[in-house]
Tab-separated table of C-alpha atoms and ligand atoms in Angstrom:
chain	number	residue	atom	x	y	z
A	1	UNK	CA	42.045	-49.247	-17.350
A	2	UNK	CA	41.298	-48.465	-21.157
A	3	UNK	CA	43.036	-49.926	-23.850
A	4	UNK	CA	44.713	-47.259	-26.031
A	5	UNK	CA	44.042	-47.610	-29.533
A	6	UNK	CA	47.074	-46.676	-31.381
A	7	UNK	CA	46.708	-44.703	-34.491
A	8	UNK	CA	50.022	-44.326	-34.845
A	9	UNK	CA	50.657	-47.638	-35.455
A	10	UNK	CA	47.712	-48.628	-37.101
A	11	UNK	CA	48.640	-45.808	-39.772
A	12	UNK	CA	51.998	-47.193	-40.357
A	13	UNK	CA	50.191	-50.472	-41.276
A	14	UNK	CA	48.164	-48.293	-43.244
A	15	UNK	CA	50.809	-47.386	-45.059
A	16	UNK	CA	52.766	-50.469	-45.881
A	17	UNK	CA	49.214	-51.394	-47.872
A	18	UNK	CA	49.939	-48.403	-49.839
A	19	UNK	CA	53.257	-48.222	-50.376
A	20	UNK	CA	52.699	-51.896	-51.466
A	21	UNK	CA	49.410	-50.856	-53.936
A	22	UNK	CA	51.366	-48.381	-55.573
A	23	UNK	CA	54.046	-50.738	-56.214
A	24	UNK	CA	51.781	-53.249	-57.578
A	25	UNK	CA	50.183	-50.376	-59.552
A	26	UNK	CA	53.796	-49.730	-61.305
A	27	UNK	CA	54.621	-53.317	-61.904
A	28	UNK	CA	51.017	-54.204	-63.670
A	29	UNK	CA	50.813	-51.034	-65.655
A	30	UNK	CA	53.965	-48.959	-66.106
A	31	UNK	CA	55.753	-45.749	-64.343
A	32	UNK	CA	52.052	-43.907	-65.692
A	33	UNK	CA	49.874	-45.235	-62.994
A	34	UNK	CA	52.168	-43.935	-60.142
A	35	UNK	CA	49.841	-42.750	-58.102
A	36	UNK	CA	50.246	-38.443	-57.611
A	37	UNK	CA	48.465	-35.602	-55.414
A	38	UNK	CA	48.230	-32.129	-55.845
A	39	UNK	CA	48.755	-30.276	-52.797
A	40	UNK	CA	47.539	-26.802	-52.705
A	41	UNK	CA	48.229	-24.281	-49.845
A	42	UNK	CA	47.290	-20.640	-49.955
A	43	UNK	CA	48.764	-18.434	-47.503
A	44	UNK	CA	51.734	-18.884	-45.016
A	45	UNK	CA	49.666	-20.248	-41.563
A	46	UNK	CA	52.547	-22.279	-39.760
A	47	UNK	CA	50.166	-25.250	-39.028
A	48	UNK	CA	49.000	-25.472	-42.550
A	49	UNK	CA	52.462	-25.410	-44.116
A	50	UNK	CA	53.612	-27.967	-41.734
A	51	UNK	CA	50.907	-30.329	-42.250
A	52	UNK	CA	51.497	-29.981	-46.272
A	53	UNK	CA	55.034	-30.907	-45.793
A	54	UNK	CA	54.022	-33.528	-43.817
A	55	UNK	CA	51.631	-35.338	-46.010
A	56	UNK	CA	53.655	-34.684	-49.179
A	57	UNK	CA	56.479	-36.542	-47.048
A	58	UNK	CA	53.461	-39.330	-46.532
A	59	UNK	CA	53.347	-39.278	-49.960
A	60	UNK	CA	56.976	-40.105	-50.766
A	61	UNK	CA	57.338	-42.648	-48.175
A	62	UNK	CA	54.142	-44.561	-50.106
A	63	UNK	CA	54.971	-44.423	-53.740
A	64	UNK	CA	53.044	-41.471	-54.196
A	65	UNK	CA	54.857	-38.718	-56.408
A	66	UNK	CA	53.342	-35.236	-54.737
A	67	UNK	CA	53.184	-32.248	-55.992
A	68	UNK	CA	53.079	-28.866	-53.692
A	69	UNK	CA	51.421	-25.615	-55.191
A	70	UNK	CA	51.979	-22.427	-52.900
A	71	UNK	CA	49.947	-19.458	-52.953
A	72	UNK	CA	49.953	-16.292	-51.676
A	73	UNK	CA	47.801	-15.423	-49.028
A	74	UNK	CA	46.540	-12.988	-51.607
A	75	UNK	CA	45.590	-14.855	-54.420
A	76	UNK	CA	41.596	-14.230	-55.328
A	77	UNK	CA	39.083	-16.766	-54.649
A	78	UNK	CA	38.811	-16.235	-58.771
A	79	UNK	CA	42.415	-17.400	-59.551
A	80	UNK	CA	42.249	-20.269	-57.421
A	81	UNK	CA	39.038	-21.487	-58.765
A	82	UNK	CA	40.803	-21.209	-62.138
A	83	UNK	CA	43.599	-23.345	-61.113
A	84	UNK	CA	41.404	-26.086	-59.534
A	85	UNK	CA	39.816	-25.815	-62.817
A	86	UNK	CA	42.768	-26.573	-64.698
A	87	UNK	CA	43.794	-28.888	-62.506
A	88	UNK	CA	40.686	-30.682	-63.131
A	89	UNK	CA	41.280	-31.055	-66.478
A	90	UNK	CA	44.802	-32.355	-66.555
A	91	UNK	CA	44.564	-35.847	-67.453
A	92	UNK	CA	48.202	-35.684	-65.302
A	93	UNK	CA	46.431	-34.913	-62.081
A	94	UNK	CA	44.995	-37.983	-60.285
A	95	UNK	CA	44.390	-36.409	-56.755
A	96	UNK	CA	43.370	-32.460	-55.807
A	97	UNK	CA	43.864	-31.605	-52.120
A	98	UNK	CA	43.653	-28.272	-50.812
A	99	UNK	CA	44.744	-27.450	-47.882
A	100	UNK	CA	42.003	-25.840	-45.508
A	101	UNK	CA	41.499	-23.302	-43.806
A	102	UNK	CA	41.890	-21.283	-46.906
A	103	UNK	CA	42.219	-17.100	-46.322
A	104	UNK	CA	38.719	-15.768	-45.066
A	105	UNK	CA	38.125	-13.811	-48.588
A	106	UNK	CA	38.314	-17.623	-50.332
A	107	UNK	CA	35.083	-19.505	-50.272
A	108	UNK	CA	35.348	-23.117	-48.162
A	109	UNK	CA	32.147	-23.963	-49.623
A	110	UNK	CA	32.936	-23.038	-53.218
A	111	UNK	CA	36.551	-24.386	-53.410
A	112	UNK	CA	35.774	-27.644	-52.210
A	113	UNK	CA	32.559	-27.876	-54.748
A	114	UNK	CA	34.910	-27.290	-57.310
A	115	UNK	CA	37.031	-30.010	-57.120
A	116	UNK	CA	36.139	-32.853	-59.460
A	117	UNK	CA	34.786	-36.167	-57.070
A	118	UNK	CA	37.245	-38.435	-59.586
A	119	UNK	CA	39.860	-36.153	-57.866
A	120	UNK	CA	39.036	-35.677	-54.753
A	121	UNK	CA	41.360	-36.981	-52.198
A	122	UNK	CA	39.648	-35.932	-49.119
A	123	UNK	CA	36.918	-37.823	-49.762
A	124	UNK	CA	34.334	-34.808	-49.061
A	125	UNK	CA	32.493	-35.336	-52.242
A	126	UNK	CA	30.776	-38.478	-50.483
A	127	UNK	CA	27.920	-36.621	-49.829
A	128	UNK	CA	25.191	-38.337	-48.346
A	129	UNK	CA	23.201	-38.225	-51.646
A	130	UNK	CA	25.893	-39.946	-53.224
A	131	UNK	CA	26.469	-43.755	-52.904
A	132	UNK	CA	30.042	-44.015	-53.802
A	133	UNK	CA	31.437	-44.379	-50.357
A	134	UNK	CA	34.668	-45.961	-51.724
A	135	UNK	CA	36.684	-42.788	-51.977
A	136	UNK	CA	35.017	-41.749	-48.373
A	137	UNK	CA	35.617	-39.179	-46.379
A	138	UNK	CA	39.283	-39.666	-44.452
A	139	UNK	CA	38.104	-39.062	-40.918
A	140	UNK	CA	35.351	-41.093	-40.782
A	141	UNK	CA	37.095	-43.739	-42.866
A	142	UNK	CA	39.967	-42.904	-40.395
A	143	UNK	CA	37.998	-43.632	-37.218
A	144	UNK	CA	35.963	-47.077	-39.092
A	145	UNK	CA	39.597	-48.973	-40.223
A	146	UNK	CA	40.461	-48.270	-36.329
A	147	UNK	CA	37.427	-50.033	-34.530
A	148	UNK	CA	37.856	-52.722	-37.341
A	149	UNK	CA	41.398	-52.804	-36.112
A	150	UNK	CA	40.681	-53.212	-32.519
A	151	UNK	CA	38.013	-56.056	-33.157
A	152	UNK	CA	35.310	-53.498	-32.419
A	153	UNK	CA	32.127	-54.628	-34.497
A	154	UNK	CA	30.192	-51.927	-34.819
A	155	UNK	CA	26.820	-54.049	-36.007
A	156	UNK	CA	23.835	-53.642	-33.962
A	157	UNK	CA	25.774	-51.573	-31.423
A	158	UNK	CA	24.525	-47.783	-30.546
A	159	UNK	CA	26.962	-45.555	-31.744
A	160	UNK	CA	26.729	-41.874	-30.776
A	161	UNK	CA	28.496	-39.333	-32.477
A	162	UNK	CA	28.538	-35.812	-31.066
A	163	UNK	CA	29.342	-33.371	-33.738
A	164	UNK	CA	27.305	-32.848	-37.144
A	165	UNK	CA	29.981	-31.546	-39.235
A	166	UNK	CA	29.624	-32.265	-43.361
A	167	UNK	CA	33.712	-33.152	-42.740
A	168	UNK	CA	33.654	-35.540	-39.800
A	169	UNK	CA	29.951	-35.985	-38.081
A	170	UNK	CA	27.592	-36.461	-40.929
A	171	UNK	CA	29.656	-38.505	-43.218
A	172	UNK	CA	30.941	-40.331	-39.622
A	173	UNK	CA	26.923	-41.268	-38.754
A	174	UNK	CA	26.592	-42.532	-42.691
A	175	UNK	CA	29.593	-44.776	-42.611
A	176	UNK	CA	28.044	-45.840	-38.889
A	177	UNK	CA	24.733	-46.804	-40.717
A	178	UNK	CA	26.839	-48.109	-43.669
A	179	UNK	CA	28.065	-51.073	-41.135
A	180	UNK	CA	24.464	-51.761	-39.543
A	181	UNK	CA	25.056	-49.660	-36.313
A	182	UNK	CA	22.196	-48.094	-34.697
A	183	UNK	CA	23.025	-43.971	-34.865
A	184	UNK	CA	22.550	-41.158	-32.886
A	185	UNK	CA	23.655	-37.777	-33.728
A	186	UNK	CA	24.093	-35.095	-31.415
A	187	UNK	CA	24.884	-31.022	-31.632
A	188	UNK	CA	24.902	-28.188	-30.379
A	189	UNK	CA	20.795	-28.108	-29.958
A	190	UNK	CA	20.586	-31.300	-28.468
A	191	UNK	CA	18.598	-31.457	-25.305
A	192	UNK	CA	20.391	-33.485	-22.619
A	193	UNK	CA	23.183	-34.154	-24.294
A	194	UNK	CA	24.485	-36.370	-21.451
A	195	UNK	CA	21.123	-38.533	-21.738
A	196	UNK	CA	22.373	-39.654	-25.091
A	197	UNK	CA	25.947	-40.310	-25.115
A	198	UNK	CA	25.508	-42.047	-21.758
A	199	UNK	CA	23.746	-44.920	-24.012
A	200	UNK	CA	26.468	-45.362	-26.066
A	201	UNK	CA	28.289	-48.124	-26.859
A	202	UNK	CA	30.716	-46.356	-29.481
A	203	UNK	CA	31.060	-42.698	-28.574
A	204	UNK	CA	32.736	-40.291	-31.240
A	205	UNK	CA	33.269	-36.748	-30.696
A	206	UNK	CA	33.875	-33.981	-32.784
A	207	UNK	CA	32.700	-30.946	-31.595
A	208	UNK	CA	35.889	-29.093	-31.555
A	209	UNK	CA	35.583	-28.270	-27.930
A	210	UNK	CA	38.707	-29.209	-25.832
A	211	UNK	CA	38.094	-32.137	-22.919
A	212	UNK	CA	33.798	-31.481	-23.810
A	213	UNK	CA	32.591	-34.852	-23.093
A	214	UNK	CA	33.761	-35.816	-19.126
A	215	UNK	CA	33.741	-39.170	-17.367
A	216	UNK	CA	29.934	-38.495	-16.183
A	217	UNK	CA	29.026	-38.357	-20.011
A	218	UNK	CA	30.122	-42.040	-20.580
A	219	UNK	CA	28.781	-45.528	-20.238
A	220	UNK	CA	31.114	-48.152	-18.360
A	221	UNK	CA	32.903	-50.001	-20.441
A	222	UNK	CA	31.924	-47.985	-23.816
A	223	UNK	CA	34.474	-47.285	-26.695
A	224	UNK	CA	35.534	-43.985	-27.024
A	225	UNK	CA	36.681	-42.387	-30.168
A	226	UNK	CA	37.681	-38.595	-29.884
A	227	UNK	CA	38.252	-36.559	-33.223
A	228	UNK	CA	39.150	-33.468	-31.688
A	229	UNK	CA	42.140	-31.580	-31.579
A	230	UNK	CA	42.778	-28.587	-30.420
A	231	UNK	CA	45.324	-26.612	-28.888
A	232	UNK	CA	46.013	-25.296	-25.246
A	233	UNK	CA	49.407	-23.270	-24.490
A	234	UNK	CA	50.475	-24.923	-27.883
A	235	UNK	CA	49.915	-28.631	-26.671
A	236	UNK	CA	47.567	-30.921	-28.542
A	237	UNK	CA	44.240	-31.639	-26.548
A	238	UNK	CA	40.973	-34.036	-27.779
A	239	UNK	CA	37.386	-33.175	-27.674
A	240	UNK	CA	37.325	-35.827	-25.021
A	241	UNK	CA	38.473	-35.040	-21.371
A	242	UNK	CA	40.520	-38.747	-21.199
A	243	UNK	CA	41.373	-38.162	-17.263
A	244	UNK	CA	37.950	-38.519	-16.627
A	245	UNK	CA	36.591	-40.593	-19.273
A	246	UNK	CA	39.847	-43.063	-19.677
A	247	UNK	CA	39.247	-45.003	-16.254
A	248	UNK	CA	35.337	-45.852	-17.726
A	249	UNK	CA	36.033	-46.794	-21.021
A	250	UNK	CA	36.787	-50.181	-22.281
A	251	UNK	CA	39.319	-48.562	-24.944
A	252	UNK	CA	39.753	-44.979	-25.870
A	253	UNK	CA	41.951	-43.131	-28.818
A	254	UNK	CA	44.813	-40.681	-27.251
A	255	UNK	CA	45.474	-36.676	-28.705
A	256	UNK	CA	47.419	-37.024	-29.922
A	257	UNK	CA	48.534	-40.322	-31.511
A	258	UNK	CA	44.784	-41.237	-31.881
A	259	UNK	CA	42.833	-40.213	-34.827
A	260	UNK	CA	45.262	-37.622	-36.617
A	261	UNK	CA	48.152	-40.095	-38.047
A	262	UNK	CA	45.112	-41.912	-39.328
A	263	UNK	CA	43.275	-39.483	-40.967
A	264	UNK	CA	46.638	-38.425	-42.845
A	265	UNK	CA	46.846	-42.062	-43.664
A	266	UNK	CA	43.579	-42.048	-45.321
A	267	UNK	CA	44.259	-39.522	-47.754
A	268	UNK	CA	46.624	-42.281	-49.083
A	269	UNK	CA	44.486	-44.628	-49.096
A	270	UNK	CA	41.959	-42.314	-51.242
A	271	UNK	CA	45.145	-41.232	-53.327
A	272	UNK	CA	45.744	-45.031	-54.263
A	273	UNK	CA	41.887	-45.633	-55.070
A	274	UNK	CA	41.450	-42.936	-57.567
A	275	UNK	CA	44.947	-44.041	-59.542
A	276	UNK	CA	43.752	-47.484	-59.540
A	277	UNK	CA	40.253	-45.612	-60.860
A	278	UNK	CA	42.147	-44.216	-63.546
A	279	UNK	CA	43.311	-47.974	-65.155
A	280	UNK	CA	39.755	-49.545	-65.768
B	1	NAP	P1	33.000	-27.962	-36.440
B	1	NAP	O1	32.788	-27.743	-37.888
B	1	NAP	O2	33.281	-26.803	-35.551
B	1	NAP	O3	31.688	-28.728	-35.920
B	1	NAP	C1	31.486	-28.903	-34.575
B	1	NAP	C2	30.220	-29.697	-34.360
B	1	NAP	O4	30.040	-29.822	-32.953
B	1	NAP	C3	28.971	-29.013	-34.913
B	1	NAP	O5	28.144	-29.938	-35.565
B	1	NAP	C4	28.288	-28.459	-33.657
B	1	NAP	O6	26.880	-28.463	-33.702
B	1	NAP	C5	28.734	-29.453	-32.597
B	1	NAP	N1	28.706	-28.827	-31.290
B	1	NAP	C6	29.213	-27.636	-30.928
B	1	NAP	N2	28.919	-27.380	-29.630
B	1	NAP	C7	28.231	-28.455	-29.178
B	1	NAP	C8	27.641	-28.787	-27.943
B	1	NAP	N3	27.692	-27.941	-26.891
B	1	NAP	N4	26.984	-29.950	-27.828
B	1	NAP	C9	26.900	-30.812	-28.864
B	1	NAP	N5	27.427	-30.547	-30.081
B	1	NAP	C10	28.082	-29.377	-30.232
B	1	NAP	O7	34.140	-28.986	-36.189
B	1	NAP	P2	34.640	-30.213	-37.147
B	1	NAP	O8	35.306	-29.698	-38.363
B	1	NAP	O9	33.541	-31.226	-37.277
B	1	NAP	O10	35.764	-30.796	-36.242
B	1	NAP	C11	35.468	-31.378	-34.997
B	1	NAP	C12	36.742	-31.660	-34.260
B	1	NAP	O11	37.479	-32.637	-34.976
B	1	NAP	C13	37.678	-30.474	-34.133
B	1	NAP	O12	38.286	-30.512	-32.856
B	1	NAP	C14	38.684	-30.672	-35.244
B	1	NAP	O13	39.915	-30.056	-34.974
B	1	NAP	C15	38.795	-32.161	-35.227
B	1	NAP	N6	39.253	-32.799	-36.452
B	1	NAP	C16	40.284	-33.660	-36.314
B	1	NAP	C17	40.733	-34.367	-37.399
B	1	NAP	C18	41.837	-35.326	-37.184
B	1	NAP	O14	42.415	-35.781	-38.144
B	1	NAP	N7	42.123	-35.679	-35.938
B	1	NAP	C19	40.165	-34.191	-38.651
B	1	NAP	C20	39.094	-33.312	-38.776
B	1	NAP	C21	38.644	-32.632	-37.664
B	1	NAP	P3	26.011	-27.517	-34.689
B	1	NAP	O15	26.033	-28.194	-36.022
B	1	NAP	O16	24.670	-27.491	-34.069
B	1	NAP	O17	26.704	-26.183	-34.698
């Protein structure tokens, strides 16, 4: 049997560090390095509101003062490029997060090019031409701080990631390489898919694909990190199908309770980083 590795609980750790930064934070340099993030949502999606609420809530609970901008689902890609503008430029505003999806007329691309890296709380400005990889991307940082957690070193291992994403997959294989592992990344044009993750000794999916990778697609005994989430008939489900894959692995992340409360706990982490930026 697998051992579960418990996001969930390794978040809450996760966030005892930060309440416990900020505090230090306050106490070294006054009530003006409280670390903040600006949350902005456009548009009234259920799942987007929620998860807003939910990391402004993080927020509280960590010494983190949040702030919440709504939009209308109407607002032009113009006016909201004007606001991350200003935002930007108000020496206020540590941390810029806006919440995605974003309504099809707004630009993905262009919003999140428009946030200033010093701001950026997700992390996506980590580009792979960039070596600042200590505000990193919160997934991939996510998934890292748990194999560190569960003593998995991931040094001269093969890690396969399936999923090429620029939010989990790419930035995922460069924090891979970052630790010494040796990387494989697969897609959706890779031959023999099974060939490949069958070598792995870290598997981490992200393909957005619910139960995609099956207990034939797995090595015995290899660690098994699944990203995905999706839902079926309104219930959470991974990338990863874990009836078939759990009973091969040596430890495998649940959906949910796996990767989510982690990434969530990352944007804290990132939050705390760029207000301790902003006092050297
Ligand atoms: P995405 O943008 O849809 O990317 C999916 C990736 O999977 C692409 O690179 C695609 O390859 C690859 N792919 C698709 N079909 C494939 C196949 N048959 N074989 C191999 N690769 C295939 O998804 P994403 O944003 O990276 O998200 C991935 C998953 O992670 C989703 O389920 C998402 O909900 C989840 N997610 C979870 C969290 C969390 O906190 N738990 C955070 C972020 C994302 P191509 O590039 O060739 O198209």
């Amino acid at each position: 049997m697998a051992k579960l590795i418990d996001g969930k609980m390794i978040a809450g750790k996760v966030m005892e560090e930060v309440a416990e930064g900020s505090r230090r934070l306050v106490a070294q340099y006054g009530e003006e390095a409280r670390p903040n993030m600006t949350l902005v949502l456009v548009g009234s999606d259920p799942v987007s509101k929620k998860l807003v609420d939910l990391k402004a809530k993080d927020c509280e609970k960590t010494g983190i003062t949040p702030t919440v901008i709504a939009l209308s689902e109407t607002t032009s890609e113009e006016k909201l490029l004007r606001l991350v503008d200003r935002l930007n430029s108000d020496e206020d505003v540590k941390a810029i997060l806006c919440q995605l999806p974003v309504p099809e007329h707004i630009s993905t691309k262009k919003l999140l090019a428009a946030i200033a890296p010093e701001k950026d709380v997700d992390g996506f400005s980590a580009r792979i031409d960039s070596d600042d990889y200590d505000i990193a991307a919160c997934t991939p940082a996510a998934v890292m701080r748990m194999l560190k957690e569960s003593g998995v070193e991931v040094a001269g291992k093969h890690c396969v990631v399936v999923g090429r994403d620029n939010m989990v997959g790419k930035p995922m294989a460069i924090q891979l390489l970052l630790n010494d592992a040796t990387v494989t990344v697969c897609h959706s044009k890779t031959a023999e898919l099974a060939e490949h993750t069958r070598r792995a000794d870290v598997l981490i999916v992200a393909v957005q694909k619910p139960r995609f990778v099956t207990g034939d697609m797995v090595k015995e005994g290899a660690v098994v990190i699944d990203v995905g989430m999706n839902y079926i008939d309104g219930h959470p489900v991974g990338d990863v199908d874990f009836d078939s894959v759990e009973p091969k692995a040596s430890m495998i992340t649940p959906v949910p309770g796996g990767v989510g409360p982690m990434t969530r706990a990352g944007l804290l982490v990132n939050a705390l980083k760029l207000a301790e930026r902003k006092t050297k």
